[in-house]
Short mmCIF file of C-alpha atoms in Angstrom, two decimals:
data_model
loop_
_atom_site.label_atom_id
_atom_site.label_comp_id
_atom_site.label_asym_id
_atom_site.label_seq_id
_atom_site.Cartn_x
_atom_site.Cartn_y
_atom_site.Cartn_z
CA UNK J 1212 121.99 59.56 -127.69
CA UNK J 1213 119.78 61.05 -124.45
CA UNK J 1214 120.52 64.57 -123.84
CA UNK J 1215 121.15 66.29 -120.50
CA UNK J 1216 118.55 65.10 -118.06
CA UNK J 1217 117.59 66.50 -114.53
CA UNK J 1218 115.32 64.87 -111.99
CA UNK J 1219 112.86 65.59 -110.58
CA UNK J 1220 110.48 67.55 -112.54
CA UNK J 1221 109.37 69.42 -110.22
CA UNK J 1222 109.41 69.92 -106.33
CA UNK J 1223 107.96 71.81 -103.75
CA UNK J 1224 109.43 72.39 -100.75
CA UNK J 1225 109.24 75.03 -97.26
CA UNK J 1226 110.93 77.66 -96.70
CA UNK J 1227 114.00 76.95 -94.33
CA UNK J 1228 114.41 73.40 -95.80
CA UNK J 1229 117.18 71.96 -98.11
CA UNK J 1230 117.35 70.55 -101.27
CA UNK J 1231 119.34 68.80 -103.90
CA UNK J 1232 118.72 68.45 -107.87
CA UNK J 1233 120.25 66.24 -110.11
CA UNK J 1234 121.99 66.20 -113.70
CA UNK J 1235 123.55 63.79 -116.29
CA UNK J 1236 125.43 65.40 -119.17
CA UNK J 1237 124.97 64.75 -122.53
CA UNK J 1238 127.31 61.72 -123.50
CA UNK J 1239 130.63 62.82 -124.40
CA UNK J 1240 130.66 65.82 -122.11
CA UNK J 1241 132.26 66.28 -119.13
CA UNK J 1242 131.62 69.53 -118.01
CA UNK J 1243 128.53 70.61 -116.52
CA UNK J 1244 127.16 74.06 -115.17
CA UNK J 1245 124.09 75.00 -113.36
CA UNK J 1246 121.60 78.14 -113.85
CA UNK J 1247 118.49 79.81 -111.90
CA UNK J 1248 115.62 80.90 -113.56
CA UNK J 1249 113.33 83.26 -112.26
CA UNK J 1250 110.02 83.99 -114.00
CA UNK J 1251 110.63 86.35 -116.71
CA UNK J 1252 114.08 86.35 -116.59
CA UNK J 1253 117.02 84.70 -118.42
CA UNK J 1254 119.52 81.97 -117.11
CA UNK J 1255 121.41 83.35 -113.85
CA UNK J 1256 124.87 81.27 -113.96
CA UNK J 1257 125.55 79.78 -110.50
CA UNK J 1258 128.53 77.65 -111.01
CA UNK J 1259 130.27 75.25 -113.24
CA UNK J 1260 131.98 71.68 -112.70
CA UNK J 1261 135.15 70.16 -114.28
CA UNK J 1262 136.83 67.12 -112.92
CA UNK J 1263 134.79 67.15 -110.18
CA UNK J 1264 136.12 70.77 -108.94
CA UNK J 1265 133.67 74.05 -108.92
CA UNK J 1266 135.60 75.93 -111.77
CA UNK J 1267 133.61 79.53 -111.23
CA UNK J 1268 131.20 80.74 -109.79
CA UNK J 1269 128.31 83.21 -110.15
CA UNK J 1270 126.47 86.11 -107.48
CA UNK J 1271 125.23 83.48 -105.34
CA UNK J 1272 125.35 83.38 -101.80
CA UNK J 1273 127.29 80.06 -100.15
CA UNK J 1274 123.60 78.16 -99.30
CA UNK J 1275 124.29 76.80 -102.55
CA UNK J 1276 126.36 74.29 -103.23
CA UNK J 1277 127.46 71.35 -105.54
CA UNK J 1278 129.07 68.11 -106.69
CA UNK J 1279 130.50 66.54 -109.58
CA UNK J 1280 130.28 62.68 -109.41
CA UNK J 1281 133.23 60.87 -111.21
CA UNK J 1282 130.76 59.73 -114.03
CA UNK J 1283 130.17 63.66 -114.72
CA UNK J 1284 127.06 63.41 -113.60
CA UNK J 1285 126.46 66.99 -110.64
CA UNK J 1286 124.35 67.66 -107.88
CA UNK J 1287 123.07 71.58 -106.75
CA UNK J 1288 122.29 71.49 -103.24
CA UNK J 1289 120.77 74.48 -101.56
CA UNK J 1290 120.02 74.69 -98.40
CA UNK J 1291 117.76 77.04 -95.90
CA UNK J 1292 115.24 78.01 -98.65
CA UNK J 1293 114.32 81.28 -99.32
CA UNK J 1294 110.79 82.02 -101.07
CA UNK J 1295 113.22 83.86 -103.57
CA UNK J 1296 114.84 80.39 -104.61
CA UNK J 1297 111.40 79.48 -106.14
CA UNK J 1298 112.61 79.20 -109.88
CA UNK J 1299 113.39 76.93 -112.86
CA UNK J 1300 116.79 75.22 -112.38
CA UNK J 1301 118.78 74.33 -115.62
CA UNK J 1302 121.70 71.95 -116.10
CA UNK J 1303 123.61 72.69 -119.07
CA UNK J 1304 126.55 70.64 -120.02
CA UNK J 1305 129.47 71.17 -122.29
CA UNK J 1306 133.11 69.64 -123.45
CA UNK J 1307 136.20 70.80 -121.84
CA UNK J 1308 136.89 74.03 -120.59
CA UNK J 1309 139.92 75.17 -123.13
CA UNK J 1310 139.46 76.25 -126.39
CA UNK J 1311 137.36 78.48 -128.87
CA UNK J 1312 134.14 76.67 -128.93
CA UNK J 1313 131.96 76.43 -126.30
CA UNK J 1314 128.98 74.86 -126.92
CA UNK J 1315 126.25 74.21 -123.74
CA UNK J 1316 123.19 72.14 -124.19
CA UNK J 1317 120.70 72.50 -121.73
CA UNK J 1318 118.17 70.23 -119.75
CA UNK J 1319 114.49 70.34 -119.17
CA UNK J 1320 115.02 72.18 -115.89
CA UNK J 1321 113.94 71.32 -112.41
CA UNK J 1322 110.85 73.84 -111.24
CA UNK J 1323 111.19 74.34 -107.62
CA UNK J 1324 108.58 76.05 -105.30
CA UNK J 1325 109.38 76.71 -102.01
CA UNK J 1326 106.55 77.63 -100.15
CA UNK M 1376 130.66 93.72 -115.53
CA UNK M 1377 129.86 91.09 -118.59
CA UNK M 1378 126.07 92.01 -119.59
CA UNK M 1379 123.70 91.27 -122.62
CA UNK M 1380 120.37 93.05 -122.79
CA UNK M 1381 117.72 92.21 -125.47
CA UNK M 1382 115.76 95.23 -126.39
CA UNK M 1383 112.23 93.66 -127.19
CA UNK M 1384 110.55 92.68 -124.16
CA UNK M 1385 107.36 90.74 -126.09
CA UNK M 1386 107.16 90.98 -130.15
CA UNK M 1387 103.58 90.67 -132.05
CA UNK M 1388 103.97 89.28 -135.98
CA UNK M 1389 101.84 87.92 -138.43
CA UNK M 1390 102.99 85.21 -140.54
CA UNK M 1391 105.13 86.06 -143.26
CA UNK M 1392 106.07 88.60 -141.35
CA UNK M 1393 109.93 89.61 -141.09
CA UNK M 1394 111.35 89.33 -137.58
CA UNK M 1395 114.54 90.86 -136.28
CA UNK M 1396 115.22 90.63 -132.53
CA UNK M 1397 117.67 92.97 -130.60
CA UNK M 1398 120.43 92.00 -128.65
CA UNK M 1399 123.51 94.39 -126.92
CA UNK M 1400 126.42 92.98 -125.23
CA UNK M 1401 129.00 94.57 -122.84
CA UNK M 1402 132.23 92.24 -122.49
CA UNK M 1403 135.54 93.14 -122.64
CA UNK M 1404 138.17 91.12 -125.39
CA UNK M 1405 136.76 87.82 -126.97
CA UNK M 1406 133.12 86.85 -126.47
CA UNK M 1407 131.21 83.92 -127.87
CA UNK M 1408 127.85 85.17 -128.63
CA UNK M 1409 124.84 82.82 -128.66
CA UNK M 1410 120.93 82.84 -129.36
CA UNK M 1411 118.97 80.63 -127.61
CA UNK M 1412 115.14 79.52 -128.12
CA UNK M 1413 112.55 78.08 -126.06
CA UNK M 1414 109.47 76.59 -127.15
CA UNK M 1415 106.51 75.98 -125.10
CA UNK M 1416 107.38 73.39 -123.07
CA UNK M 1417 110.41 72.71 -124.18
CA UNK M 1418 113.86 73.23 -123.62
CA UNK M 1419 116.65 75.81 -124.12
CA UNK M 1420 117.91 75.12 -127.87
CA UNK M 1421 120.54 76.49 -129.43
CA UNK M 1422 119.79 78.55 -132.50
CA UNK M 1423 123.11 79.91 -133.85
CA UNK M 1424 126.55 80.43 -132.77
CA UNK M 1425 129.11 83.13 -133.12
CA UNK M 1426 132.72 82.15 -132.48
CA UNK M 1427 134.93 84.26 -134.89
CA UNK M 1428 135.22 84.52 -139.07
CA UNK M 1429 131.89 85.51 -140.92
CA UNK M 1430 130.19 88.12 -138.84
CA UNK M 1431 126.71 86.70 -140.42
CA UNK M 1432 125.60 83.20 -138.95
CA UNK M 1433 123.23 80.87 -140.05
CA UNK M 1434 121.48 78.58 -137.92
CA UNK M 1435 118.84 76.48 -137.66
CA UNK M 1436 115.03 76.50 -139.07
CA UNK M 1437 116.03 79.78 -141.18
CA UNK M 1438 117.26 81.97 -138.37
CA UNK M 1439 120.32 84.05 -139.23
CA UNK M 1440 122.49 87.19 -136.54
CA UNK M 1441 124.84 89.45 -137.71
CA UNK M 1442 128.08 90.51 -135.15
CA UNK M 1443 128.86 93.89 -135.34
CA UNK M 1444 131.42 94.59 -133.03
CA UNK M 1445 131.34 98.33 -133.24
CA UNK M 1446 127.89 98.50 -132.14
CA UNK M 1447 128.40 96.19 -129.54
CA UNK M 1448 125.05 94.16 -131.42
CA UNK M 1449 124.17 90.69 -132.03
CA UNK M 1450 120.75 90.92 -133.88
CA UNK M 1451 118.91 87.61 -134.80
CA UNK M 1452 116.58 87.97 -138.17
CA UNK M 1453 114.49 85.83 -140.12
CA UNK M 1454 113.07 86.72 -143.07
CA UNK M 1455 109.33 85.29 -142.71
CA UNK M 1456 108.56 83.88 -139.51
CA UNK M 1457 105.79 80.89 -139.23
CA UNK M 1458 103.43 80.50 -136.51
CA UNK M 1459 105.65 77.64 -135.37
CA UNK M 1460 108.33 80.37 -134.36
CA UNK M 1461 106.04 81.43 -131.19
CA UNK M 1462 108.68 81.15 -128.26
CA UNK M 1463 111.01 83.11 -126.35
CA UNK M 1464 114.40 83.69 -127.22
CA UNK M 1465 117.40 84.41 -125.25
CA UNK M 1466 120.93 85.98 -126.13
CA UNK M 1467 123.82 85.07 -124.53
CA UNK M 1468 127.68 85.73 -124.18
CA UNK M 1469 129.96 83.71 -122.59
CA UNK M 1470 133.61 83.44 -123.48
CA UNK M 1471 135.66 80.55 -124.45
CA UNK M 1472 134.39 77.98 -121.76
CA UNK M 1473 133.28 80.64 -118.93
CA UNK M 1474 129.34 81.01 -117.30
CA UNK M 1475 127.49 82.61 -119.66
CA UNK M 1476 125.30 85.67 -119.43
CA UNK M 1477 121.66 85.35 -120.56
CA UNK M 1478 119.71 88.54 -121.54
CA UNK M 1479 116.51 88.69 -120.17
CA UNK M 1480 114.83 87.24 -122.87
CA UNK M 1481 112.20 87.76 -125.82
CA UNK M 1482 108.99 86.60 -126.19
CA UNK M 1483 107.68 86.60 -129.81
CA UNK M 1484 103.98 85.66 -130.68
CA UNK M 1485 103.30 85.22 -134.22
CA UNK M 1486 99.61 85.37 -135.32
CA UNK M 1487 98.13 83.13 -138.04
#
């Protein structure tokens, strides 16, 4: 059974360029968020995806941006790159969105540099 | 505003050692708390769980937390921690399938 996967590994790109990062959710799950994390910090929520809708949203600004593919797979795009995007991007994805448990499992992450 | 903060910042044990990590949360109602840890190269795993019922959890590879709502604290223990335990950890609150909020995280170092 793979787990949640993210591509690439890792990517460096200039400031004032765009970007896009990838995700497939575990098997079985259809709902998928994405988090930013800076160096020394914990996960910063950025948004989630059900049904191919943003769902909510955290504190950040409309540069970024995302998709939900029918197969549950998502996309984060962000675009005009900031130095202060350079970070560890996580995928995390989960079943439904009603009910008591709520259970996330995360990716490897996509480290992006933007230089 | 929904916040966790984790009181240890970096944490320095020997083996055999007894480990308790501290973790606050501010949410209003219901919250899901979690405790996540992250090996060296590795990815975010989930530890434990606390949904509702039994305010002590058990989770995985000995790790236990304790909910106490009046205190507002979700403290992860472990009785004798193994060198193998080096990672950071990370508590988080989310509620029933909202974002979550991470604390900032705590690294623990455990010395042969």
């Amino acid at each position: 059974d793979a787990g949640v996967t993210q591509s690439p590994t890792h990517l460096i790109k200039t400031r004032g360029q765009q970007v896009t990062l990838r995700c497939s959710p575990k098997s079985g799950h259809d709902t998928v968020s994405w988090y930013q994390q800076a160096l020394g910090q914990g996960p910063q929520f950025i948004f989630q995806y059900y049904e191919e809708e943003e769902r909510q949203r955290g504190n950040f600004p409309d540069r970024f941006s995302g998709h939900q593919f029918p197969n549950y797979s998502s996309e984060l795009n962000v675009n005009a790159l900031l130095l202060g995007d350079s970070a560890l991007y996580l995928c995390a994805s989960s079943f439904g969105l009603a009910g008591g448990y709520y259970e996330q499992y995360f990716g490897p992450g996509t480290r992006l540099t933007v230089t | 505003a929904q916040s966790v903060s984790q009181h240890n910042h970096h944490v320095i044990l020997s083996e055999a050692a007894s480990l308790e990590l501290g973790c606050n949360y501010s949410y209003g109602g219901t919250v899901n708390l979690f405790w996540y840890v992250q090996y060296p190269g590795q990815h975010l795993q989930l530890l434990l769980k606390y949904f509702s019922g039994d305010p002590l959890v058990k989770g995985i590879k000995g790790f236990e937390a304790e909910f106490i709502k009046s205190k507002f604290s979700f403290n992860l223990r472990k009785p004798s921690v193994q060198w193998s335990d080096t990672a950071e950890y990370f508590c988080a609150g989310a509620r029933n399938a909202g974002k979550s909020t991470f604390g900032d995280g705590t690294t623990l170092t455990v010395k042969p």
